[in-house]
Amino acid sequence: MENQLNYNIMPSLKHMAFRTITASMWNQKDIKQLAADFCFQSINGNRKNQLWHTVVEERVKQNVHKLFMPESLISELIKLVKPIGLDISKWIKFHERFLDDSQFVLLILDKLSWTSLGTVNYKKTAEFIVRDEQLDLVKRYKLACVYCLHSDIPALWKKLSRNDKRNFYCKDNPSKLIQHELVLLWTYLIKGEANKLNRRINLLLEDCSFNQYAFKYAAHSGNKVATEHFFQKLTTKEREECLVETTQCVAKTRCDLEYGCSHDFPKECYCDVLAYLLLQCNEADQVKVFQKYPYRVLKCFISWPWQDLFIQIAERMWAFLPEFDYNTLLRILTENINIFGYNYHKIIRKFWLQSPISFKEYVINRQCNSAGYLSTLFKEEDQESIKFFLRNVTTVDRERMISSHSGLHICHNLIIMNRWDLLEMFVQESMLSEEAVTKVQVAFQRYLSRIYNENQLQLKKQKWDRFYVLLHGGNIELAMQGNTTSEEPVRLSQSPVIITIVDLDLSENEESEKPSKKKRKRIKRNHKKK
């Protein structure tokens, strides 16, 4: 195995500056007010997310464009608006659930602190909130416990009223308390009664010490601050007993659970935990984690801002990663370009070029046999990745893909959607030979005959003819002149090139010139429908 990875990301000074500036744009008064209004919207989650993207993010982008900076730098800042905004949104949602109070979250928005990576610094932000005497005492106590602010917890406990303390402490029966686990652990710890939780701990995790339980709970819920705190409390023996298992569990939990319980941190926070735990593992233990969950570990490191480590980790995974999961990761990387706004193209290129030949063959074969990676690229309209992909496969594979059922399906969809720009690029980048052009045309005619009747084919004949012009290297602009919205068929003689319409029965005897009984029945049914 190569030299051990350093899981502490250190961005360049330039990128640190970009992230600091973009974070400051999110911290402006008008944006915080807009975010606060957003917090109080009583609408469903999907609609709320959409509003966040279309209203709050767009306002930040408008403010960025007002900066007196070169356009090239403005462009770099714009790329960071979405991922930083998503991080804020997730911080807000977590604290709304945990504190069960949207209004309180509004009051603490101006306390947000940032890491050098451009992410919300959960611990530093909590410190600012907990030490603000003007804010609600009970909520400050809960936050201090969750973020392990051990120097603040005892003082805050003393200030709590007797009634408030009853919510966190029961002398005789701790199990009847309904409270966040870390709040309970810290409450009994500062009172010197941690042993009263032994029965509760043993019911959940057998043969587990107090600190091991707290460490595992923190890691499993995505709380990096508490994970780090309690890991430092473990003995060497305790670390050896639970480090690898906990690291594997974090990778699994991050990828398998779409929605955790209300006390779980945002799923992106699990990558922070995973990176910290991998840093504590020796090389042999890292291999154990990679062997068990290669796909899940890599999927974690797709998340912003950890994507810069993705390729380095992938280099250690080729011996463990199944080809199917490689194909899935390519798709996720491509989809994330639109979801998170981060430029993943560089990562995708490296991931493809560094992969074993067998992985590339699997992706190509999957595309030919069913909708695969190339179909995803066209769905996302990622022209840059489409060109890269087609230029980095063989001529034979390009021809196989465009003439396959999924390739013809792509062509058909682009025609129906009038995306002639994408279709022209697909044909040009496929660099088809004359023989391949004929093969694609024959295959496309067969494809159409399976999904349309004769009348439907005739109605859209103008579109099919344009595609054939394109296939034969004709001028698509000339072919599209005239009434482009009309569905009336256009004679091929109007095209700038001569196209031979290939009969469907020339290459294979699938259908004779004389319609079969089955086909004649279908034609009769269609006439009756008319």
Coordinates of C-alpha atoms in Angstrom, one line a residue:
M1 CA 0.0 0.0 0.0
E2 CA 1.2 3.5 -0.8
N3 CA 2.1 6.1 1.8
Q4 CA -0.7 6.7 4.3
L5 CA -3.1 9.5 3.3
N6 CA -3.4 12.7 5.2
Y7 CA -7.1 13.2 5.7
N8 CA -6.6 16.8 6.8
I9 CA -7.5 18.9 3.8
M10 CA -5.5 22.1 3.4
P11 CA -6.7 24.2 0.5
S12 CA -4.4 26.7 -1.2
L13 CA -4.4 30.3 0.0
K14 CA -6.2 31.3 -3.1
H15 CA -9.0 28.8 -2.5
M16 CA -9.2 29.7 1.2
A17 CA -9.7 33.3 0.1
F18 CA -12.4 32.4 -2.3
R19 CA -14.3 30.4 0.3
T20 CA -13.9 33.1 3.0
I21 CA -15.3 35.8 0.6
T22 CA -18.2 33.6 -0.4
A23 CA -19.0 32.7 3.2
S24 CA -19.0 36.4 4.0
M25 CA -21.5 37.0 1.2
W26 CA -23.8 34.5 3.0
N27 CA -23.3 36.4 6.2
Q28 CA -24.7 39.7 4.9
K29 CA -27.7 41.2 6.7
D30 CA -30.2 40.9 3.8
I31 CA -29.2 37.3 3.2
K32 CA -29.6 36.4 6.8
Q33 CA -33.1 38.0 6.9
L34 CA -34.0 36.1 3.7
A35 CA -32.8 32.9 5.3
A36 CA -34.8 33.7 8.5
D37 CA -38.0 34.2 6.5
F38 CA -37.3 30.9 4.8
C39 CA -37.0 29.2 8.2
F40 CA -40.6 30.2 9.0
Q41 CA -42.2 29.0 5.8
S42 CA -44.7 26.3 6.6
I43 CA -44.3 24.4 3.4
N44 CA -43.2 20.8 2.6
G45 CA -39.5 19.9 2.5
N46 CA -39.1 19.6 -1.3
R47 CA -40.8 23.0 -1.9
K48 CA -38.7 24.5 0.8
N49 CA -35.5 23.3 -0.8
Q50 CA -36.6 24.6 -4.1
L51 CA -37.3 28.0 -2.7
W52 CA -33.9 28.0 -0.9
H53 CA -32.2 27.4 -4.3
T54 CA -34.3 29.8 -6.4
V55 CA -34.6 32.7 -3.9
V56 CA -31.9 32.7 -1.3
E57 CA -29.0 31.4 -3.4
E58 CA -29.9 33.7 -6.3
R59 CA -29.8 36.7 -4.1
V60 CA -26.3 35.8 -2.9
K61 CA -25.2 35.3 -6.5
Q62 CA -26.6 38.8 -7.4
N63 CA -24.6 40.3 -4.5
V64 CA -21.4 38.4 -5.7
H65 CA -21.9 39.9 -9.2
K66 CA -21.9 43.4 -7.6
L67 CA -18.3 43.0 -6.3
F68 CA -15.6 45.0 -8.1
M69 CA -13.6 42.0 -9.2
P70 CA -12.5 40.5 -12.5
E71 CA -15.1 38.2 -14.1
S72 CA -12.8 35.2 -13.8
L73 CA -12.7 35.6 -10.1
I74 CA -16.5 36.3 -9.9
S75 CA -17.0 33.0 -11.7
E76 CA -14.9 31.1 -9.1
L77 CA -17.0 32.6 -6.3
I78 CA -20.3 31.8 -8.0
K79 CA -19.2 28.1 -8.0
L80 CA -19.0 28.1 -4.2
V81 CA -22.3 29.8 -3.6
K82 CA -24.4 26.6 -3.8
P83 CA -22.2 24.3 -1.7
I84 CA -21.7 26.8 1.0
G85 CA -25.4 27.7 1.0
L86 CA -26.3 24.0 1.2
D87 CA -24.1 23.7 4.2
I88 CA -25.9 26.6 6.0
S89 CA -29.3 25.1 5.1
K90 CA -28.3 21.7 6.6
W91 CA -27.0 23.4 9.8
I92 CA -30.3 25.3 10.1
K93 CA -32.4 22.2 9.6
F94 CA -30.4 20.1 12.1
H95 CA -30.7 22.8 14.8
E96 CA -34.4 23.4 14.1
R97 CA -35.0 19.7 14.8
F98 CA -32.6 19.3 17.7
L99 CA -33.8 22.5 19.5
D100 CA -37.4 22.2 18.2
D101 CA -37.5 26.0 17.8
S102 CA -37.2 27.8 14.5
Q103 CA -37.3 31.2 16.2
F104 CA -34.3 30.4 18.3
V105 CA -32.4 29.4 15.1
L106 CA -33.3 32.8 13.7
L107 CA -31.7 34.5 16.7
I108 CA -28.4 32.6 16.3
L109 CA -27.8 32.9 12.6
D110 CA -25.4 35.8 13.1
K111 CA -23.3 33.5 15.3
L112 CA -22.2 31.3 12.4
S113 CA -18.5 30.6 12.3
W114 CA -16.5 29.1 9.4
T115 CA -13.7 26.7 8.8
S116 CA -10.9 27.3 6.3
L117 CA -12.8 24.9 3.9
G118 CA -15.8 27.2 3.7
T119 CA -18.0 24.9 5.9
V120 CA -19.9 25.9 9.0
N121 CA -17.7 25.4 12.1
Y122 CA -20.3 23.6 14.3
K123 CA -18.2 23.7 17.5
K124 CA -17.0 27.3 17.2
T125 CA -20.6 28.4 16.4
A126 CA -21.9 26.5 19.4
E127 CA -19.3 28.2 21.6
F128 CA -20.5 31.6 20.5
I129 CA -24.1 30.6 21.2
V130 CA -23.5 28.9 24.6
R131 CA -21.6 31.9 25.9
D132 CA -24.3 34.5 25.0
E133 CA -26.1 35.2 28.3
Q134 CA -29.0 36.8 26.4
L135 CA -30.1 33.4 24.9
D136 CA -32.3 30.7 26.4
L137 CA -30.4 28.8 29.1
V138 CA -31.9 25.4 28.5
K139 CA -31.0 25.4 24.9
R140 CA -27.5 26.7 25.7
Y141 CA -27.1 23.7 28.1
K142 CA -28.2 21.2 25.5
L143 CA -25.9 22.6 22.9
A144 CA -23.0 22.6 25.3
C145 CA -23.6 18.9 26.0
V146 CA -23.9 17.9 22.3
Y147 CA -20.7 19.8 21.4
C148 CA -18.8 18.6 24.4
L149 CA -18.0 22.1 25.8
H150 CA -16.9 20.5 29.0
S151 CA -15.7 23.8 30.6
D152 CA -19.2 25.4 30.1
I153 CA -21.5 22.5 31.0
P154 CA -21.1 22.5 34.9
A155 CA -21.6 26.3 35.1
L156 CA -24.7 26.1 32.9
W157 CA -26.1 23.2 35.0
K158 CA -25.8 25.2 38.1
K159 CA -27.9 28.0 36.6
L160 CA -30.7 25.8 35.5
S161 CA -33.9 25.9 37.6
R162 CA -35.0 22.8 39.6
N163 CA -37.8 22.2 37.1
D164 CA -35.5 22.4 34.1
K165 CA -33.1 20.0 35.7
R166 CA -35.8 17.4 36.0
N167 CA -35.9 17.1 32.2
F168 CA -32.2 16.0 32.2
Y169 CA -31.8 14.1 35.5
C170 CA -33.7 11.5 37.5
K171 CA -31.9 10.1 40.6
D172 CA -33.6 6.7 40.7
N173 CA -34.6 5.9 37.1
P174 CA -32.6 7.5 34.2
S175 CA -34.3 5.3 31.7
K176 CA -37.5 7.2 31.9
L177 CA -35.9 10.4 30.6
I178 CA -36.5 11.2 27.0
Q179 CA -33.6 13.4 26.0
H180 CA -30.7 13.5 23.6
E181 CA -28.2 10.8 24.5
L182 CA -25.2 13.0 24.9
V183 CA -27.2 15.4 27.1
L184 CA -28.0 12.6 29.4
L185 CA -24.4 11.3 29.4
W186 CA -22.9 14.7 30.2
T187 CA -25.5 15.4 32.9
Y188 CA -24.8 12.2 34.8
L189 CA -21.0 12.6 34.2
I190 CA -20.8 16.0 35.8
K191 CA -22.8 14.8 38.7
G192 CA -20.4 12.0 39.3
E193 CA -23.1 9.4 38.7
A194 CA -22.2 8.0 35.3
N195 CA -22.4 4.4 36.7
K196 CA -26.2 4.9 36.9
L197 CA -26.3 4.7 33.2
N198 CA -24.5 1.3 33.0
R199 CA -27.7 -0.7 32.7
R200 CA -28.9 1.6 29.9
I201 CA -25.6 1.3 28.1
N202 CA -25.4 -2.4 28.4
L203 CA -28.9 -2.8 27.0
L204 CA -27.8 -0.9 23.9
L205 CA -24.2 -2.1 23.6
E206 CA -22.9 -5.1 25.5
D207 CA -19.5 -5.1 27.2
C208 CA -19.0 -1.5 26.5
S209 CA -17.4 1.1 28.8
F210 CA -19.0 4.6 29.3
N211 CA -16.4 6.3 27.0
Q212 CA -16.7 3.6 24.3
Y213 CA -20.4 4.0 24.3
A214 CA -20.2 7.8 24.1
F215 CA -17.6 7.5 21.3
K216 CA -19.7 5.0 19.3
Y217 CA -22.9 7.0 19.7
A218 CA -21.3 10.2 18.6
A219 CA -19.7 8.6 15.6
H220 CA -22.9 6.8 14.6
S221 CA -24.9 10.0 14.7
G222 CA -22.4 12.0 12.6
N223 CA -21.1 14.2 15.5
K224 CA -17.4 14.8 14.7
V225 CA -16.8 17.1 17.7
A226 CA -18.1 14.5 20.2
T227 CA -16.4 11.7 18.3
E228 CA -13.0 13.4 18.7
H229 CA -13.6 14.3 22.3
F230 CA -14.5 10.8 23.5
F231 CA -11.9 9.0 21.3
Q232 CA -9.3 10.9 23.2
K233 CA -10.8 9.5 26.4
L234 CA -10.4 5.8 25.3
T235 CA -7.6 3.6 26.5
T236 CA -5.3 2.0 23.9
K237 CA -7.1 -1.3 24.4
E238 CA -10.5 0.3 24.0
R239 CA -9.4 2.0 20.8
E240 CA -8.2 -1.3 19.4
E241 CA -11.5 -3.0 20.2
C242 CA -13.8 -0.5 18.5
L243 CA -11.9 1.7 16.0
V244 CA -12.2 -0.4 12.8
E245 CA -15.8 -1.5 13.5
T246 CA -16.9 2.1 14.2
T247 CA -15.2 3.4 11.1
Q248 CA -16.9 0.8 9.0
C249 CA -20.2 1.6 10.6
V250 CA -19.9 5.3 9.9
A251 CA -19.3 4.7 6.2
K252 CA -22.2 2.3 6.0
T253 CA -24.6 4.6 7.9
R254 CA -23.7 7.6 5.7
C255 CA -24.6 5.8 2.5
D256 CA -27.5 3.6 3.7
L257 CA -29.7 6.0 5.6
E258 CA -31.4 8.7 3.6
Y259 CA -33.1 10.0 6.7
G260 CA -31.8 9.5 10.2
C261 CA -33.5 10.3 13.5
S262 CA -34.0 13.9 14.6
H263 CA -30.8 13.8 16.7
D264 CA -28.6 12.7 13.8
F265 CA -26.4 15.3 12.1
P266 CA -26.7 16.0 8.4
K267 CA -25.4 13.0 6.4
E268 CA -22.6 15.1 4.9
C269 CA -21.2 15.5 8.5
Y270 CA -20.5 11.7 8.5
C271 CA -17.7 12.3 6.0
D272 CA -16.0 14.6 8.6
V273 CA -16.3 11.7 11.1
L274 CA -15.0 9.1 8.6
A275 CA -12.0 11.2 7.7
Y276 CA -11.1 11.7 11.3
L277 CA -11.4 8.0 12.1
L278 CA -9.4 6.9 9.1
L279 CA -6.7 9.3 10.2
Q280 CA -6.6 7.4 13.5
C281 CA -6.3 4.0 11.8
N282 CA -3.0 2.5 10.8
E283 CA -2.5 1.3 7.2
A284 CA -3.6 -2.3 8.0
D285 CA -6.8 -1.0 9.7
Q286 CA -7.6 1.3 6.7
V287 CA -7.3 -1.7 4.4
K288 CA -9.9 -3.5 6.5
V289 CA -12.3 -0.6 6.1
F290 CA -11.6 -0.3 2.4
Q291 CA -12.1 -4.0 1.8
K292 CA -15.4 -4.2 3.6
Y293 CA -17.0 -1.0 2.2
P294 CA -15.1 0.3 -0.8
Y295 CA -18.1 1.8 -2.5
R296 CA -19.5 3.4 0.6
V297 CA -16.2 5.0 1.6
L298 CA -15.7 6.5 -1.9
K299 CA -19.3 7.7 -1.9
C300 CA -18.7 9.6 1.3
F301 CA -15.7 11.4 -0.2
I302 CA -17.8 12.6 -3.2
S303 CA -19.4 15.1 -0.8
W304 CA -18.2 18.7 -0.8
P305 CA -15.6 19.8 0.5
W306 CA -14.0 16.3 0.7
Q307 CA -14.1 15.6 -3.1
D308 CA -10.5 16.7 -3.4
L309 CA -9.4 13.5 -1.6
F310 CA -11.7 11.3 -3.8
I311 CA -9.1 10.3 -6.4
Q312 CA -6.3 9.6 -3.9
I313 CA -8.6 7.2 -2.0
A314 CA -9.8 5.7 -5.2
E315 CA -6.2 4.8 -6.1
R316 CA -6.3 2.5 -3.0
M317 CA -9.6 0.9 -3.9
W318 CA -9.2 -0.7 -7.3
A319 CA -8.5 -4.1 -5.8
F320 CA -11.6 -4.0 -3.7
L321 CA -14.2 -2.0 -5.8
P322 CA -16.7 -4.0 -7.8
E323 CA -17.2 -2.9 -11.4
F324 CA -20.9 -2.3 -10.9
D325 CA -20.1 0.2 -8.0
Y326 CA -17.5 1.9 -10.2
N327 CA -20.3 2.6 -12.8
T328 CA -22.6 3.9 -10.1
L329 CA -19.9 6.3 -8.7
L330 CA -19.4 7.7 -12.2
R331 CA -23.1 8.4 -12.4
I332 CA -23.2 10.0 -8.9
L333 CA -20.3 12.3 -9.7
T334 CA -22.1 13.5 -12.9
E335 CA -25.4 14.1 -11.1
N336 CA -23.6 16.0 -8.3
I337 CA -22.5 18.6 -10.8
N338 CA -26.1 19.9 -11.1
I339 CA -27.1 19.1 -7.5
F340 CA -24.2 20.7 -5.7
G341 CA -22.8 23.2 -8.3
Y342 CA -19.3 22.1 -7.7
N343 CA -17.2 21.3 -10.8
Y344 CA -16.6 17.6 -10.7
H345 CA -15.3 17.3 -14.3
K346 CA -11.7 17.1 -13.3
I347 CA -12.5 14.3 -10.8
I348 CA -14.5 12.4 -13.4
R349 CA -11.7 12.6 -16.0
K350 CA -9.1 11.3 -13.5
F351 CA -11.5 8.6 -12.2
W352 CA -12.0 7.3 -15.8
L353 CA -8.4 7.5 -17.0
Q354 CA -7.0 5.8 -13.8
S355 CA -9.5 2.9 -13.8
P356 CA -8.5 -0.6 -14.9
I357 CA -9.4 -1.6 -18.5
S358 CA -12.0 -4.1 -17.2
F359 CA -13.9 -1.3 -15.5
K360 CA -14.0 0.8 -18.7
E361 CA -15.2 -2.3 -20.6
Y362 CA -17.9 -2.9 -18.0
V363 CA -19.2 0.7 -18.3
I364 CA -19.3 0.5 -22.1
N365 CA -21.0 -2.9 -22.2
R366 CA -23.6 -1.8 -19.7
Q367 CA -24.3 1.2 -21.8
C368 CA -24.8 -1.0 -24.9
N369 CA -27.0 -3.5 -23.1
S370 CA -29.1 -1.0 -21.1
A371 CA -29.2 2.7 -20.2
G372 CA -25.8 3.4 -18.6
Y373 CA -23.3 6.1 -17.9
L374 CA -23.6 7.8 -21.3
S375 CA -27.4 8.0 -20.9
T376 CA -26.8 9.7 -17.6
L377 CA -24.5 12.3 -19.2
F378 CA -27.2 13.1 -21.8
K379 CA -29.9 13.3 -19.1
E380 CA -27.7 15.8 -17.2
E381 CA -26.8 17.5 -20.5
D382 CA -23.2 17.5 -19.5
Q383 CA -21.6 18.3 -22.8
E384 CA -18.1 18.5 -21.4
S385 CA -18.2 15.0 -20.0
I386 CA -19.9 13.6 -23.1
K387 CA -17.1 14.8 -25.3
F388 CA -14.4 13.5 -22.9
F389 CA -16.1 10.1 -22.6
L390 CA -16.5 9.6 -26.3
R391 CA -13.0 10.7 -27.0
N392 CA -11.6 8.3 -24.6
V393 CA -13.1 5.1 -25.9
T394 CA -12.2 3.1 -29.1
T395 CA -13.9 3.7 -32.5
V396 CA -15.5 0.3 -32.3
D397 CA -17.0 1.1 -28.8
R398 CA -18.3 4.5 -30.0
E399 CA -20.1 2.8 -32.9
R400 CA -21.4 0.1 -30.6
M401 CA -22.9 2.6 -28.2
I402 CA -24.6 4.8 -30.7
S403 CA -26.1 1.9 -32.6
S404 CA -27.2 0.0 -29.5
H405 CA -30.8 0.2 -28.3
S406 CA -29.8 2.7 -25.5
G407 CA -27.9 4.8 -28.1
L408 CA -30.8 4.9 -30.4
H409 CA -33.0 5.8 -27.5
I410 CA -30.8 8.8 -26.7
C411 CA -31.0 9.9 -30.4
H412 CA -34.8 9.5 -30.4
N413 CA -35.2 11.5 -27.2
L414 CA -33.0 14.3 -28.4
I415 CA -35.0 14.5 -31.7
I416 CA -38.3 14.6 -29.9
M417 CA -37.0 17.4 -27.5
N418 CA -35.5 19.3 -30.5
R419 CA -32.1 19.2 -28.9
W420 CA -30.4 19.1 -32.2
D421 CA -27.2 20.7 -30.8
L422 CA -26.7 17.7 -28.5
L423 CA -27.6 15.3 -31.2
E424 CA -25.2 16.9 -33.6
M425 CA -22.5 16.7 -31.0
F426 CA -23.3 13.0 -30.4
V427 CA -23.0 12.1 -34.0
Q428 CA -19.8 14.2 -34.6
E429 CA -18.1 12.8 -31.5
S430 CA -19.0 9.3 -32.5
M431 CA -16.9 9.8 -35.7
L432 CA -18.8 7.1 -37.7
S433 CA -17.5 5.4 -40.7
E434 CA -19.7 5.1 -43.8
E435 CA -20.5 1.5 -42.9
A436 CA -21.4 2.5 -39.4
V437 CA -23.6 5.4 -40.6
T438 CA -25.6 2.9 -42.7
K439 CA -25.8 0.5 -39.7
V440 CA -27.1 3.2 -37.4
Q441 CA -29.7 4.4 -39.9
V442 CA -31.0 0.8 -40.4
A443 CA -31.1 0.3 -36.6
F444 CA -32.8 3.6 -36.0
Q445 CA -35.5 2.7 -38.6
R446 CA -36.1 -0.6 -36.8
Y447 CA -36.2 1.2 -33.5
L448 CA -38.9 3.6 -34.8
S449 CA -40.9 0.8 -36.3
R450 CA -41.2 -0.8 -32.9
I451 CA -42.6 2.3 -31.1
Y452 CA -44.7 4.0 -33.9
N453 CA -47.3 2.9 -36.3
E454 CA -47.1 4.0 -40.0
N455 CA -49.3 7.1 -39.5
Q456 CA -47.2 8.3 -36.6
L457 CA -44.0 7.7 -38.5
Q458 CA -45.2 9.8 -41.4
L459 CA -46.3 12.7 -39.1
K460 CA -42.8 12.9 -37.7
K461 CA -41.0 12.2 -41.0
Q462 CA -39.5 15.6 -41.2
K463 CA -37.6 15.0 -37.9
W464 CA -36.3 11.6 -38.9
D465 CA -35.1 13.0 -42.3
R466 CA -33.2 15.7 -40.4
F467 CA -31.5 13.1 -38.4
Y468 CA -30.5 11.1 -41.5
V469 CA -29.0 14.3 -43.0
L470 CA -27.0 14.7 -39.8
L471 CA -25.8 11.1 -39.9
H472 CA -24.6 11.5 -43.4
G473 CA -22.6 14.6 -42.6
G474 CA -25.1 17.1 -44.0
N475 CA -25.7 20.6 -43.0
I476 CA -28.3 20.4 -40.2
E477 CA -28.9 24.2 -40.4
L478 CA -30.0 23.9 -44.0
A479 CA -32.0 20.8 -43.3
M480 CA -33.9 22.7 -40.6
Q481 CA -34.8 25.7 -42.7
G482 CA -38.4 26.5 -43.4
N483 CA -41.3 25.8 -41.1
T484 CA -39.4 23.9 -38.3
T485 CA -42.4 23.7 -36.1
S486 CA -44.5 21.9 -38.8
E487 CA -44.8 18.1 -38.6
E488 CA -45.4 17.9 -42.4
P489 CA -42.8 15.6 -44.0
V490 CA -40.0 17.1 -46.0
R491 CA -38.7 15.5 -49.2
L492 CA -35.1 14.3 -48.9
S493 CA -34.3 16.0 -52.2
Q494 CA -34.4 19.3 -50.3
S495 CA -31.4 18.1 -48.2
P496 CA -27.9 19.2 -49.1
V497 CA -26.8 15.5 -49.3
I498 CA -28.2 12.5 -51.0
I499 CA -29.4 9.9 -48.5
T500 CA -30.2 6.3 -49.3
I501 CA -33.2 5.1 -47.3
V502 CA -32.2 1.5 -46.3
D503 CA -35.0 -1.1 -46.4
L504 CA -35.3 -2.9 -43.1
D505 CA -35.1 -6.3 -44.7
L506 CA -31.7 -5.9 -46.5
S507 CA -29.4 -6.9 -43.7
E508 CA -31.6 -9.4 -41.8
N509 CA -34.7 -11.3 -42.8
E510 CA -36.7 -9.9 -39.8
E511 CA -39.4 -8.6 -42.0
S512 CA -40.2 -9.3 -45.7
E513 CA -41.2 -6.7 -48.2
K514 CA -44.6 -8.1 -48.1
P515 CA -46.0 -7.5 -44.6
S516 CA -46.4 -10.5 -42.4
K517 CA -49.8 -11.6 -41.1
K518 CA -49.1 -10.1 -37.7
K519 CA -48.0 -6.8 -39.3
R520 CA -51.1 -6.8 -41.7
K521 CA -53.3 -7.2 -38.6
R522 CA -51.6 -4.3 -36.9
I523 CA -52.0 -2.1 -40.0
K524 CA -55.7 -3.0 -40.2
R525 CA -56.2 -2.1 -36.5
N526 CA -54.5 1.3 -37.1
H527 CA -56.8 2.0 -40.0
K528 CA -59.9 1.1 -37.9
K529 CA -58.7 3.5 -35.2
K530 CA -58.5 6.2 -37.8

